[in-house]
GROMACS .gro file of C-alpha atoms in nm:
model
  234
    1MET     CA    1   3.596  11.600  33.011
    2THR     CA    2   3.877  11.863  32.955
    3THR     CA    3   3.934  11.975  32.591
    4SER     CA    4   4.309  12.018  32.526
    5TYR     CA    5   4.450  12.177  32.235
    6ALA     CA    6   4.828  12.188  32.121
    7PHE     CA    7   5.003  12.489  31.979
    8VAL     CA    8   5.327  12.518  31.809
    9PHE     CA    9   5.463  12.866  31.783
   10ALA     CA   10   5.692  12.923  31.483
   11ARG     CA   11   5.804  13.252  31.323
   12GLY     CA   12   5.964  13.287  30.989
   13GLY     CA   13   6.235  13.497  31.095
   14SER     CA   14   6.529  13.376  31.301
   15LYS     CA   15   6.849  13.571  31.335
   16GLY     CA   16   7.029  13.292  31.555
   17LEU     CA   17   6.962  13.008  31.275
   18PRO     CA   18   6.785  13.146  30.960
   19GLY     CA   19   6.504  12.929  30.851
   20LYS     CA   20   6.541  12.710  31.151
   21ASN     CA   21   6.176  12.600  31.177
   22LEU     CA   22   6.215  12.443  30.835
   23LYS     CA   23   6.564  12.325  30.856
   24LEU     CA   24   6.598  11.957  30.802
   25LEU     CA   25   6.699  11.777  31.115
   26LEU     CA   26   6.775  11.373  31.009
   27GLY     CA   27   6.551  11.458  30.697
   28LYS     CA   28   6.250  11.614  30.870
   29PRO     CA   29   6.158  12.002  30.890
   30LEU     CA   30   6.223  12.089  31.259
   31ILE     CA   31   5.872  12.174  31.312
   32GLN     CA   32   5.770  11.824  31.237
   33TYR     CA   33   5.897  11.683  31.538
   34SER     CA   34   5.665  11.895  31.761
   35ILE     CA   35   5.348  11.830  31.526
   36GLU     CA   36   5.400  11.462  31.508
   37LEU     CA   37   5.445  11.430  31.868
   38ALA     CA   38   5.144  11.655  31.955
   39LEU     CA   39   4.933  11.414  31.733
   40GLN     CA   40   5.097  11.099  31.899
   41THR     CA   41   4.997  11.222  32.249
   42SER     CA   42   4.694  11.105  32.437
   43GLY     CA   43   4.458  11.366  32.539
   44ILE     CA   44   4.538  11.630  32.295
   45ASP     CA   45   4.219  11.690  32.080
   46LYS     CA   46   4.359  11.935  31.797
   47VAL     CA   47   4.708  12.069  31.701
   48PHE     CA   48   4.746  12.427  31.600
   49VAL     CA   49   5.038  12.610  31.442
   50SER     CA   50   5.064  12.994  31.484
   51THR     CA   51   5.284  13.146  31.223
   52ASP     CA   52   5.372  13.437  31.006
   53ASP     CA   53   5.544  13.242  30.740
   54ASN     CA   54   5.350  13.089  30.434
   55ASP     CA   55   5.619  12.815  30.383
   56ILE     CA   56   5.581  12.706  30.759
   57ALA     CA   57   5.207  12.720  30.712
   58LYS     CA   58   5.207  12.494  30.417
   59VAL     CA   59   5.428  12.232  30.584
   60SER     CA   60   5.225  12.238  30.903
   61ARG     CA   61   4.904  12.174  30.722
   62SER     CA   62   5.035  11.901  30.516
   63LEU     CA   63   5.134  11.726  30.859
   64GLY     CA   64   4.774  11.754  31.000
   65ALA     CA   65   4.792  12.078  31.197
   66ILE     CA   66   4.560  12.376  31.193
   67VAL     CA   67   4.713  12.697  31.088
   68ILE     CA   68   4.673  13.018  31.284
   69ASP     CA   69   4.776  13.346  31.083
   70ARG     CA   70   4.989  13.520  31.339
   71PRO     CA   71   4.994  13.920  31.289
   72ALA     CA   72   5.322  14.057  31.201
   73GLU     CA   73   5.359  14.259  31.527
   74LEU     CA   74   5.342  13.932  31.725
   75ALA     CA   75   5.614  13.771  31.513
   76GLN     CA   76   5.907  14.023  31.571
   77ASP     CA   77   6.226  13.908  31.761
   78ASP     CA   78   6.106  14.107  32.039
   79SER     CA   79   5.729  14.033  32.053
   80PRO     CA   80   5.618  13.888  32.390
   81GLU     CA   81   5.544  13.512  32.353
   82TRP     CA   82   5.263  13.555  32.596
   83GLN     CA   83   5.080  13.794  32.358
   84ALA     CA   84   5.131  13.533  32.071
   85TRP     CA   85   4.970  13.288  32.310
   86LYS     CA   86   4.666  13.503  32.379
   87HIS     CA   87   4.607  13.583  32.024
   88ALA     CA   88   4.586  13.213  31.954
   89VAL     CA   89   4.352  13.143  32.231
   90SER     CA   90   4.118  13.395  32.090
   91TRP     CA   91   4.163  13.302  31.741
   92VAL     CA   92   4.067  12.932  31.844
   93ARG     CA   93   3.774  13.028  32.052
   94GLU     CA   94   3.635  13.225  31.763
   95ARG     CA   95   3.651  12.934  31.530
   96TYR     CA   96   3.620  12.644  31.750
   97GLY     CA   97   3.455  12.728  32.073
   98GLU     CA   98   3.578  12.708  32.426
   99PHE     CA   99   3.852  12.495  32.547
  100GLU     CA  100   4.015  12.452  32.895
  101GLU     CA  101   4.381  12.349  32.837
  102PHE     CA  102   4.649  12.497  32.643
  103ILE     CA  103   4.962  12.308  32.565
  104SER     CA  104   5.243  12.493  32.400
  105LEU     CA  105   5.516  12.272  32.229
  106PRO     CA  106   5.777  12.491  32.088
  107ALA     CA  107   5.941  12.373  31.767
  108THR     CA  108   6.284  12.436  31.909
  109SER     CA  109   6.265  12.133  32.137
  110PRO     CA  110   6.256  11.826  31.887
  111LEU     CA  111   6.400  11.579  32.152
  112ARG     CA  112   6.097  11.588  32.380
  113SER     CA  113   5.910  11.246  32.431
  114VAL     CA  114   5.531  11.177  32.447
  115LYS     CA  115   5.616  11.082  32.795
  116ASP     CA  116   5.722  11.433  32.905
  117VAL     CA  117   5.412  11.600  32.755
  118GLU     CA  118   5.160  11.347  32.920
  119SER     CA  119   5.361  11.399  33.233
  120ALA     CA  120   5.319  11.753  33.245
  121ILE     CA  121   4.952  11.743  33.150
  122LEU     CA  122   4.899  11.502  33.446
  123LYS     CA  123   5.099  11.696  33.705
  124LYS     CA  124   4.924  12.014  33.645
  125SER     CA  125   4.591  11.842  33.689
  126ASN     CA  126   4.707  11.658  34.003
  127ILE     CA  127   4.844  11.950  34.172
  128GLY     CA  128   4.563  12.187  34.053
  129ALA     CA  129   4.841  12.455  33.936
  130ASP     CA  130   4.753  12.726  33.672
  131ILE     CA  131   5.069  12.598  33.476
  132CYS     CA  132   5.321  12.328  33.448
  133ILE     CA  133   5.658  12.382  33.273
  134ALA     CA  134   5.952  12.161  33.239
  135ILE     CA  135   6.272  12.202  33.410
  136THR     CA  136   6.620  12.050  33.392
  137PRO     CA  137   6.926  12.058  33.638
  138ALA     CA  138   7.108  12.373  33.588
  139SER     CA  139   7.486  12.347  33.523
  140ARG     CA  140   7.557  12.649  33.724
  141SER     CA  141   7.427  12.776  34.053
  142PRO     CA  142   7.368  13.142  34.152
  143TYR     CA  143   7.468  13.022  34.510
  144PHE     CA  144   7.806  12.932  34.413
  145ASN     CA  145   7.931  12.989  34.073
  146MET     CA  146   7.713  13.264  33.916
  147VAL     CA  147   7.820  13.630  33.989
  148LYS     CA  148   7.690  13.976  33.915
  149ALA     CA  149   7.867  14.317  33.925
  150SER     CA  150   7.874  14.483  34.245
  151GLY     CA  151   8.036  14.823  34.156
  152ASN     CA  152   8.382  14.960  34.187
  153ASN     CA  153   8.491  14.688  33.928
  154LEU     CA  154   8.403  14.407  34.178
  155ILE     CA  155   8.171  14.120  34.158
  156GLU     CA  156   7.973  13.917  34.413
  157LEU     CA  157   7.755  13.598  34.412
  158VAL     CA  158   7.403  13.640  34.257
  159ASN     CA  159   7.272  13.484  34.566
  160LYS     CA  160   7.483  13.504  34.884
  161PRO     CA  161   7.423  13.187  35.105
  162THR     CA  162   7.371  13.228  35.474
  163ASN     CA  163   7.648  12.975  35.533
  164SER     CA  164   7.984  12.945  35.358
  165ILE     CA  165   7.962  12.690  35.060
  166SER     CA  166   8.293  12.535  34.949
  167ARG     CA  167   8.142  12.272  34.716
  168ARG     CA  168   7.865  12.304  34.436
  169GLN     CA  169   7.699  12.009  34.588
  170ASP     CA  170   7.623  12.184  34.917
  171ALA     CA  171   7.438  12.465  34.755
  172SER     CA  172   7.049  12.450  34.707
  173GLU     CA  173   6.962  12.255  34.396
  174VAL     CA  174   6.855  12.479  34.085
  175PHE     CA  175   6.701  12.426  33.757
  176ASP     CA  176   6.694  12.574  33.420
  177ILE     CA  177   6.349  12.644  33.269
  178THR     CA  178   6.331  12.452  32.938
  179THR     CA  179   6.105  12.496  32.621
  180VAL     CA  180   5.989  12.122  32.626
  181VAL     CA  181   5.654  12.202  32.711
  182TYR     CA  182   5.408  12.440  32.887
  183VAL     CA  183   5.055  12.307  33.003
  184ALA     CA  184   4.853  12.594  33.112
  185ASN     CA  185   4.483  12.658  33.208
  186VAL     CA  186   4.337  12.866  32.933
  187GLU     CA  187   4.176  13.131  33.172
  188PHE     CA  188   4.509  13.180  33.334
  189ILE     CA  189   4.666  13.277  32.996
  190MET     CA  190   4.383  13.523  32.908
  191ASN     CA  191   4.359  13.697  33.269
  192ASN     CA  192   4.738  13.740  33.339
  193ALA     CA  193   5.065  13.880  33.178
  194SER     CA  194   5.333  13.631  33.267
  195LEU     CA  195   5.434  13.266  33.351
  196PHE     CA  196   5.468  13.337  33.734
  197ASP     CA  197   5.154  13.545  33.783
  198GLY     CA  198   4.993  13.219  33.903
  199THR     CA  199   5.061  12.896  34.079
  200VAL     CA  200   5.347  12.698  33.878
  201THR     CA  201   5.445  12.329  33.902
  202SER     CA  202   5.704  12.153  33.702
  203ILE     CA  203   5.828  11.814  33.559
  204GLU     CA  204   6.167  11.751  33.547
  205VAL     CA  205   6.343  11.617  33.213
  206PRO     CA  206   6.693  11.506  33.153
  207LYS     CA  207   6.918  11.717  32.965
  208HIS     CA  208   6.934  11.523  32.642
  209ARG     CA  209   6.560  11.577  32.591
  210ALA     CA  210   6.596  11.961  32.700
  211VAL     CA  211   6.791  12.080  32.407
  212ASP     CA  212   6.655  12.418  32.286
  213ILE     CA  213   6.774  12.491  31.930
  214ASP     CA  214   6.864  12.856  31.907
  215ASP     CA  215   7.165  12.861  31.669
  216ILE     CA  216   7.370  12.619  31.453
  217TYR     CA  217   7.544  12.466  31.741
  218ASP     CA  218   7.243  12.389  31.929
  219PHE     CA  219   7.115  12.221  31.589
  220ASN     CA  220   7.439  12.009  31.534
  221PHE     CA  221   7.426  11.898  31.913
  222ALA     CA  222   7.052  11.781  31.869
  223GLU     CA  223   7.135  11.607  31.555
  224SER     CA  224   7.421  11.421  31.724
  225ILE     CA  225   7.197  11.296  31.992
  226LEU     CA  226   6.939  11.176  31.751
  227ASN     CA  227   7.217  11.001  31.544
  228ASN     CA  228   7.330  10.824  31.859
  229THR     CA  229   6.987  10.739  31.977
  230PHE     CA  230   7.039  10.883  32.324
  231ASN     CA  231   6.681  11.018  32.328
  232LYS     CA  232   6.503  10.758  32.506
  233ASP     CA  233   6.209  10.776  32.757
  234ASP     CA  234   6.374  10.716  33.094
   0.00000   0.00000   0.00000
């Protein structure tokens, strides 16, 4: 049987929205949504929170998570998330032994559902991929309405189609990567340096469950969705 552990990575510092991981969203600290959902998801054996912040650590423990003391050098604005993942895996292996499956549930995606996480776990297993991520339909397309500078004060499409495209619907379908869920093989994380170094599969989630809170506007949007009970399993 596969041993699966969930991880929530929550730094104390946030420039876009100071104190966001503990900011109350409908009366609950933001991080509580990820911890509670992990505890409700079948197949997850333990829940860990990696943080450099004492207050986040205290709240996380009170909610039933095991706290990983993240080094300061891995908790900066420019710290690679992948290195924090590797540190967490090593920390857990030293204290709890080997495990096979790593599930990251970022605190900034409070609108995900248990169904999203369980679907990602199942999809990775069925496909035999190294990692499963969550995606959502993109609002803009590099084939139709996304441009880049081409020099001499001119611009061009990011990806030029081979045939003329007059409608966005005629362009290849593209998606945004979300922070809803990442399910990966532990050995893949430890032996590689980035997401697309291996075989990647995905689950699609609707936009109303894919909100990623980075600033107060995202936070207010998430609050509005929750207040209007739009976050349903569908």
